[in-house]
Tab-separated table of C-alpha atoms in Angstrom:
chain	number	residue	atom	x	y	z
A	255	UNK	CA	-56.515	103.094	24.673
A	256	UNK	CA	-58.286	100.499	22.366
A	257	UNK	CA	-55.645	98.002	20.571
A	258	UNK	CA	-55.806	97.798	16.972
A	259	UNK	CA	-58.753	94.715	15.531
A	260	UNK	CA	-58.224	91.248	16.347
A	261	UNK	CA	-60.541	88.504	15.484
A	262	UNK	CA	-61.392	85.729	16.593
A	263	UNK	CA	-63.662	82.690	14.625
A	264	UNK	CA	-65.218	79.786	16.646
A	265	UNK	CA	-65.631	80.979	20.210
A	266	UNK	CA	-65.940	77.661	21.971
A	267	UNK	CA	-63.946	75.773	24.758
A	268	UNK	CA	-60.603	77.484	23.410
A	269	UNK	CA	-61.734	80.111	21.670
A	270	UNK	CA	-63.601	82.731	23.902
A	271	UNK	CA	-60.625	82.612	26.738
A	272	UNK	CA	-58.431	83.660	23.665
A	273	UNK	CA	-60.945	86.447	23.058
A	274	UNK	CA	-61.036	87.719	26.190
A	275	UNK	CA	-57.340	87.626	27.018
A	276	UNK	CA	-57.295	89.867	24.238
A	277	UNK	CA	-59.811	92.061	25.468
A	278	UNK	CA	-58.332	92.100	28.915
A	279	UNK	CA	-55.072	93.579	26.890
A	280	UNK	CA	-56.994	96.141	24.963
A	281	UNK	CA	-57.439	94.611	21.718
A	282	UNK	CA	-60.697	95.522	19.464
A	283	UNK	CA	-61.979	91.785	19.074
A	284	UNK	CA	-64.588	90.885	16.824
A	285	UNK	CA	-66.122	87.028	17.406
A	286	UNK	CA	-68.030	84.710	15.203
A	287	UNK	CA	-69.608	82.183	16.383
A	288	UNK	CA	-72.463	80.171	15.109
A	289	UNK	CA	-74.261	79.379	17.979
A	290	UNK	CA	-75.231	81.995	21.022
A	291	UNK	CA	-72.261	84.359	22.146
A	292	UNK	CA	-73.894	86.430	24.713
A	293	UNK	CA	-71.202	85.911	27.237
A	294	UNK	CA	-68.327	87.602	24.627
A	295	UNK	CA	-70.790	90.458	23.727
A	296	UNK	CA	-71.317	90.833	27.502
A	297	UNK	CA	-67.228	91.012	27.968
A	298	UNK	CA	-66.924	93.914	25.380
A	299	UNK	CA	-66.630	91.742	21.999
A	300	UNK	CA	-68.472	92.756	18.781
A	301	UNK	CA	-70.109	90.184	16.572
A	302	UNK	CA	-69.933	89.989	13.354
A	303	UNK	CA	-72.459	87.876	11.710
A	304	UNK	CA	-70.056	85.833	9.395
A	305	UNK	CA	-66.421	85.253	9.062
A	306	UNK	CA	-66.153	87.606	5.679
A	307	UNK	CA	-67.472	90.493	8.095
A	308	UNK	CA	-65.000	89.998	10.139
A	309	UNK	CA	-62.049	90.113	7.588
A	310	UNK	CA	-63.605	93.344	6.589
A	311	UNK	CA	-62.780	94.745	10.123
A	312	UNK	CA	-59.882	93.047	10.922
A	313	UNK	CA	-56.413	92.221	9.402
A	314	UNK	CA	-55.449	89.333	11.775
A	315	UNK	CA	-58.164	86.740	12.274
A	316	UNK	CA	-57.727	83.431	14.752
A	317	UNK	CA	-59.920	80.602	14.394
A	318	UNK	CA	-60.675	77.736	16.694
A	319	UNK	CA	-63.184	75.579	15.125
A	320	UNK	CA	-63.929	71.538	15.191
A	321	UNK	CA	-63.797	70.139	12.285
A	322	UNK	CA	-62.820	70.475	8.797
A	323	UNK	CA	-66.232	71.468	7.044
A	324	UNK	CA	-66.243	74.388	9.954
A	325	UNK	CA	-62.840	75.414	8.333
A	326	UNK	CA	-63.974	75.370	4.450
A	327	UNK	CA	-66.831	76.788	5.566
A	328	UNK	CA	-65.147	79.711	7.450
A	329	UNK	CA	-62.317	80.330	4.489
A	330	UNK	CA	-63.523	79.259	1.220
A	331	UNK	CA	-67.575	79.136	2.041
A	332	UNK	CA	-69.949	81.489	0.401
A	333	UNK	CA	-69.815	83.990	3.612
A	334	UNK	CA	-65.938	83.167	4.284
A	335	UNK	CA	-63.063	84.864	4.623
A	336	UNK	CA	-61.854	84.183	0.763
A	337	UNK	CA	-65.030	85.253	-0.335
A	338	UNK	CA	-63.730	88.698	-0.208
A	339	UNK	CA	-60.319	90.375	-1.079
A	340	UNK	CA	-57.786	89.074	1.057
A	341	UNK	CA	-55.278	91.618	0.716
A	342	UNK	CA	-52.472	91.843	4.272
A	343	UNK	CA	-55.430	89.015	5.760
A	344	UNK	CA	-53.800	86.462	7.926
A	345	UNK	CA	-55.776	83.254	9.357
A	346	UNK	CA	-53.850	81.733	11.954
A	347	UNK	CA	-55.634	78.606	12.071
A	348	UNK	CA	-55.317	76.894	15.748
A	349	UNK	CA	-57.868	73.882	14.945
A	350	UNK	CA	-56.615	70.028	15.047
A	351	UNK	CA	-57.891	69.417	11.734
A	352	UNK	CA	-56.792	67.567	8.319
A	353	UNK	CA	-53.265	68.813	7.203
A	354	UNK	CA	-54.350	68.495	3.132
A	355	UNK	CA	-57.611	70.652	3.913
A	356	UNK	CA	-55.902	73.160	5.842
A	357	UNK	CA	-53.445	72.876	2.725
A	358	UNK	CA	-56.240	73.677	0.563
A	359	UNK	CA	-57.787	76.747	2.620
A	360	UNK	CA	-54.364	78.455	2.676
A	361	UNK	CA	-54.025	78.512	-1.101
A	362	UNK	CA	-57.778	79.881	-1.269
A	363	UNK	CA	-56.905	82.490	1.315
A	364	UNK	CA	-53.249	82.836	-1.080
A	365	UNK	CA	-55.143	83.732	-4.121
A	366	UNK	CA	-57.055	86.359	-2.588
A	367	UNK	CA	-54.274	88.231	-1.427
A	368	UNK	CA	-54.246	86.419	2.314
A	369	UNK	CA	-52.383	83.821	3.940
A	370	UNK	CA	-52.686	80.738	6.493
A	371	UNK	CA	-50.520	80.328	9.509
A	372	UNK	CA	-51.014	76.316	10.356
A	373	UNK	CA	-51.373	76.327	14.188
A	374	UNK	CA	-52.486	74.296	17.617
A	375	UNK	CA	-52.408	74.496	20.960
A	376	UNK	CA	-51.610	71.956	23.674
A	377	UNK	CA	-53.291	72.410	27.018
A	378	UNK	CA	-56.584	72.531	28.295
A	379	UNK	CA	-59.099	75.344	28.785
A	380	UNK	CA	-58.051	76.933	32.113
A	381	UNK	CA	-54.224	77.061	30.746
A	382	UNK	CA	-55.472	79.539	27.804
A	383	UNK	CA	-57.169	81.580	30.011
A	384	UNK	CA	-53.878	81.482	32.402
A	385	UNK	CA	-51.706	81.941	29.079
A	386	UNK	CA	-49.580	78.533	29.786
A	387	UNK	CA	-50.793	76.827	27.190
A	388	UNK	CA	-48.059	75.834	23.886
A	389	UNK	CA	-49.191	77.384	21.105
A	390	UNK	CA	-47.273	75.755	18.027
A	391	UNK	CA	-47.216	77.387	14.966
A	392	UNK	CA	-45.387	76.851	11.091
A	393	UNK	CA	-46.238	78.711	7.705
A	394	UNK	CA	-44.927	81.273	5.971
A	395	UNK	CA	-42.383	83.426	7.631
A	396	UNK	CA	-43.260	87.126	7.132
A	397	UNK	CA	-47.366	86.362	8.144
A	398	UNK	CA	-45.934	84.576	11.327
A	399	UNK	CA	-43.534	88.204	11.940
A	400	UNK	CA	-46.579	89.834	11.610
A	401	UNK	CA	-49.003	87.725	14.391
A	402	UNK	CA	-46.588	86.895	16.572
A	403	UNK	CA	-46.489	89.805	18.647
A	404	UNK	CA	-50.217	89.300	19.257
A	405	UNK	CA	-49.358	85.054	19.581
A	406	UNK	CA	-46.959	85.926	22.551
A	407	UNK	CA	-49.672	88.339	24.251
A	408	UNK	CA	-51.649	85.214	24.421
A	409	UNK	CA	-49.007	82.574	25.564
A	410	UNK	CA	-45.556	82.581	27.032
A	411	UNK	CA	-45.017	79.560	25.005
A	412	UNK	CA	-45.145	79.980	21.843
A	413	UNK	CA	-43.347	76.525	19.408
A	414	UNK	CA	-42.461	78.080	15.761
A	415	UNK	CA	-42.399	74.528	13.836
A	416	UNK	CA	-40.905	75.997	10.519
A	417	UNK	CA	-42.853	74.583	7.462
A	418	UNK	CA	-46.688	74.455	7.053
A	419	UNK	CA	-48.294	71.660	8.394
A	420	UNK	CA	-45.650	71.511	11.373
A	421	UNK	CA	-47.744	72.450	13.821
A	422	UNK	CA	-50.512	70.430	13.027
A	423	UNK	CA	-47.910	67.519	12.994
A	424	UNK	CA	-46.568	68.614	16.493
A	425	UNK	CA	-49.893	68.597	17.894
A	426	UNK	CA	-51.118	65.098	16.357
A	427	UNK	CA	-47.624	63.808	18.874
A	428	UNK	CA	-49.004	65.797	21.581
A	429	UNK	CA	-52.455	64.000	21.015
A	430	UNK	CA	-50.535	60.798	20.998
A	431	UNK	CA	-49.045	60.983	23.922
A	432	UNK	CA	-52.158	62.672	25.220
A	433	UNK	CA	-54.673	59.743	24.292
A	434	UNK	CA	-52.523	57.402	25.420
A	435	UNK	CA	-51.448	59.099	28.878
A	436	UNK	CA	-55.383	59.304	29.577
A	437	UNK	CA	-55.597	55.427	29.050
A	438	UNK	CA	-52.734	54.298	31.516
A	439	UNK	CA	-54.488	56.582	33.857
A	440	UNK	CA	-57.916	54.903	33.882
A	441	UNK	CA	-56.046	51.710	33.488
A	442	UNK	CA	-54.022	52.600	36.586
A	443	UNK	CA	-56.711	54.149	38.427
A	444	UNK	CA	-58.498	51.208	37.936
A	445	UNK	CA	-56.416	49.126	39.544
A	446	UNK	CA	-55.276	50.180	42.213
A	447	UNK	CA	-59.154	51.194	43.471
A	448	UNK	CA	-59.533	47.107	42.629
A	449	UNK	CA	-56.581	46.349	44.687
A	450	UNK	CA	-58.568	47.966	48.091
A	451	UNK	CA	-56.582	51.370	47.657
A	452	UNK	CA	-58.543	54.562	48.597
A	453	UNK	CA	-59.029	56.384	45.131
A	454	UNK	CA	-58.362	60.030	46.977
A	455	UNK	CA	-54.903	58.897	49.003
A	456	UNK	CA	-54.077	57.079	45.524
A	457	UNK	CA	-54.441	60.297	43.398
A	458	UNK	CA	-52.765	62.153	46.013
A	459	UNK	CA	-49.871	60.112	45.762
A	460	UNK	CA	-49.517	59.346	42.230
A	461	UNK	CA	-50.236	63.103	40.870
A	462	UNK	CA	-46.836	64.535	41.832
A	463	UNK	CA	-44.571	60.908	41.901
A	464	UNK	CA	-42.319	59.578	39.153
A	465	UNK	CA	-45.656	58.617	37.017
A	466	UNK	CA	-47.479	61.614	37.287
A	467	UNK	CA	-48.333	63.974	34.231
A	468	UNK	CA	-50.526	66.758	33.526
A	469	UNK	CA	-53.484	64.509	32.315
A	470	UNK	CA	-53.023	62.796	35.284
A	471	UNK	CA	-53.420	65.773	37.870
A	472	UNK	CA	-56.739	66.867	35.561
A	473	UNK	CA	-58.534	63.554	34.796
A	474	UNK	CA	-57.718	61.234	37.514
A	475	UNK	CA	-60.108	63.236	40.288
A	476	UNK	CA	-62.749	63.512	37.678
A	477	UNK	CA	-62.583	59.627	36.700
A	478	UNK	CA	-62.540	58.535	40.585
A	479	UNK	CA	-65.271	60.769	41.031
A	480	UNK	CA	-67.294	60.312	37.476
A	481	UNK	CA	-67.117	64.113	37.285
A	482	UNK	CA	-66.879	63.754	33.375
A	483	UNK	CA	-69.797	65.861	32.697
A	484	UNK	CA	-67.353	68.572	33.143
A	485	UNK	CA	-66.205	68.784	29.573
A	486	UNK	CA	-62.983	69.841	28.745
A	487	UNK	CA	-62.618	67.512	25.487
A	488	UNK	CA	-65.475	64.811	24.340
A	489	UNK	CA	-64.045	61.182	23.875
A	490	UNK	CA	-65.332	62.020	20.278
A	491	UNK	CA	-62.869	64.468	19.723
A	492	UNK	CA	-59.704	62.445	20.752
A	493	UNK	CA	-60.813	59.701	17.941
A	494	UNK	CA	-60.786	62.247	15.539
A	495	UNK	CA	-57.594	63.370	16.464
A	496	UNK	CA	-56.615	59.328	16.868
A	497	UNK	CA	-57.826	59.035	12.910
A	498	UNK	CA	-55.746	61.818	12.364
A	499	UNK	CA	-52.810	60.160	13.886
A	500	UNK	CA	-53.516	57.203	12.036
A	501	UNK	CA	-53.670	58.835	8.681
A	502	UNK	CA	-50.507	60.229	9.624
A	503	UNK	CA	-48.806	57.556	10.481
A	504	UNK	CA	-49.960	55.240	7.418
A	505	UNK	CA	-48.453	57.769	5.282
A	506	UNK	CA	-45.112	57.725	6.773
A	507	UNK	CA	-45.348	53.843	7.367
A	508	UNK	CA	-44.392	54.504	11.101
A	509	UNK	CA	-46.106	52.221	12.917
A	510	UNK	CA	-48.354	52.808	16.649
A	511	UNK	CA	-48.888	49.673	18.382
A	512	UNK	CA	-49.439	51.410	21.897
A	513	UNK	CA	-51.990	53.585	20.321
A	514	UNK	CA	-53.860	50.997	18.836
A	515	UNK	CA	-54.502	48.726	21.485
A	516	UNK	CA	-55.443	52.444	23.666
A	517	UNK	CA	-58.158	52.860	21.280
A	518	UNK	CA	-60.093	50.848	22.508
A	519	UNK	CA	-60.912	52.503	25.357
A	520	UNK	CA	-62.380	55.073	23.527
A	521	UNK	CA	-64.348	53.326	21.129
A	522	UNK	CA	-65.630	51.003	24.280
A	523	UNK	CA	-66.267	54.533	25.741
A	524	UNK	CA	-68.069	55.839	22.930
A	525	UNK	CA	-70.487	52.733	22.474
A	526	UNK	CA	-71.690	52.922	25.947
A	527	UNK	CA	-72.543	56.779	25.649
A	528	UNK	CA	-70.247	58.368	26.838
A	529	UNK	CA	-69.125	60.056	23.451
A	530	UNK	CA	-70.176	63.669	24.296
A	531	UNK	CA	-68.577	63.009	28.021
A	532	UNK	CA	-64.907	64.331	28.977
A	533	UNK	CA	-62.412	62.105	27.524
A	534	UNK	CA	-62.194	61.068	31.666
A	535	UNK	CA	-65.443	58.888	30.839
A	536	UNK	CA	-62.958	56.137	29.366
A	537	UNK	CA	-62.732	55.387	33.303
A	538	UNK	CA	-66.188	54.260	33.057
A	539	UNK	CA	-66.302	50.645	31.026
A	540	UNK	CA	-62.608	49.957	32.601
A	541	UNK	CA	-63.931	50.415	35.834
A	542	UNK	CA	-67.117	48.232	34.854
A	543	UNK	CA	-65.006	45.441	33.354
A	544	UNK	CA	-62.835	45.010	36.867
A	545	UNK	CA	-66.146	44.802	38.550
A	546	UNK	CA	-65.541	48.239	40.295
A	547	UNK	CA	-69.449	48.755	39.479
């Protein structure tokens, strides 16, 4: 029996295994996504052609989206969400995005009746289609009673942060950790290769020891083998979420000296092209500046 309507907005990287996980467990999903979205037609979704047609269909909308103009765009734009009545309409917003913009959406959505869950998840593409990912979520109370039975269909993780903005916050110290996990790696990496070590036997070792990490396990084989074409996250994206950390932190005048010497790697990264590569891609000028090639 079809599940009542779900939607989802922004069916990228993170987006379309949420909408079919919810299709697999009998949910009505409706999809927006700006670009082509064959393969979620193809899997059962409907597509709506904006996000206010979806709010007309459905009372619980997700979105997954990349940046913050997506978000005003999808909420307070001329076809969004808000452009309509809003009445029982919940957004849980799952996007790494400005905390004062998402802010600013929720009291749009507010005024029209709706309201904002702030939201994120931590893991990578294959862990939302497995459901392991850590979703985090904070907002209001009685719209978070309301998605969460749908939230813990599509993780068995699932981080309530308390106040608005808390999961956003949460996620920026994932992303910390994150970026700079990813540079010790292609640090370490590096060096050992340069010290005459085998890069397989090395990864092999390392993955499961006292140093290894998730990041690890994922990136290494893909920086030893330059297999960053495989995209789970541009090195674009984990600057933006770096400025984000650094807005962050300025504002609470707590400072990040690891992080700011790792971002480096990511800027050297991005000025040799490799901006629209895997975040694994940092690999690349480290490797070139130990001679490795």
């Amino acid at each position: 029996m079809t599940r009542k309507a779900i939607g989802v907005i922004g069916l990228g990287q993170m987006g379309l295994p949420i909408a079919m996980n919810l299709l697999e467990q009998g949910y009505q999903v409706w999809g927006y996504r700006r670009g082509n979205a064959d393969d979620f037609a193809q899997a059962g979704g409907l597509l709506a052609d904006s996000p206010r047609a979806i709010a007309g269909e459905c009372d619980l909308i997700l979105s997954c989206i990349t940046d913050d103009a997506a978000l005003r765009s999808v909420v307070s734009g001329p076809e969004g969400i808000a452009s309509r009545d809003c009445t029982s309409k919940i957004l849980v917003e799952l996007s790494t995005l400005d905390l004062a913009t998402k802010a600013s959406e929720r009291d749009q959505l507010r005024a029209k009746g709706g309201d904002m869950i702030d939201g994120a998840i931590s893991g990578i593409p294959p862990m939302v289609k497995e459901r392991t990912a850590v979703f985090y979520v904070s907002g209001g109370n009685e719209s978070l009673a309301l998605a969460m039975p749908v939230l813990s269909e599509l993780s068995n993780r699932v981080v309530d942060f308390g106040a608005f903005g808390n999961g956003t916050k949460a996620k920026l110290t994932t992303n910390l950790l994150l970026a700079l996990n990813l540079a010790a790696t292609a640090e370490a990496l590096s060096f050992g290769i340069k010290a005459g070590l085998p890069a397989e036997s090395l990864i092999e070792a390392l993955k499961d020891g006292a140093a290894g990490s998730l990041q690890f396990r994922v990136r290494a084989p893909m920086m030893a083998s330059h297999g960053w074409d495989k995209r789970l996250a541009p090195t674009t994206m984990i600057l933006k979420d770096i400025a984000l950390i650094n807005q962050l932190s300025a504002e609470m005048a707590c400072p990040t000296p690891l992080l700011s010497e790792a971002t480096a790697f990511y800027r050297n990264a991005v000025d040799e092209g490799y901006g629209d590569a895997d975040a694994a891609a940092i690999f690349a000028p480290v490797a070139k500046s130990a001679g490795l090639y």
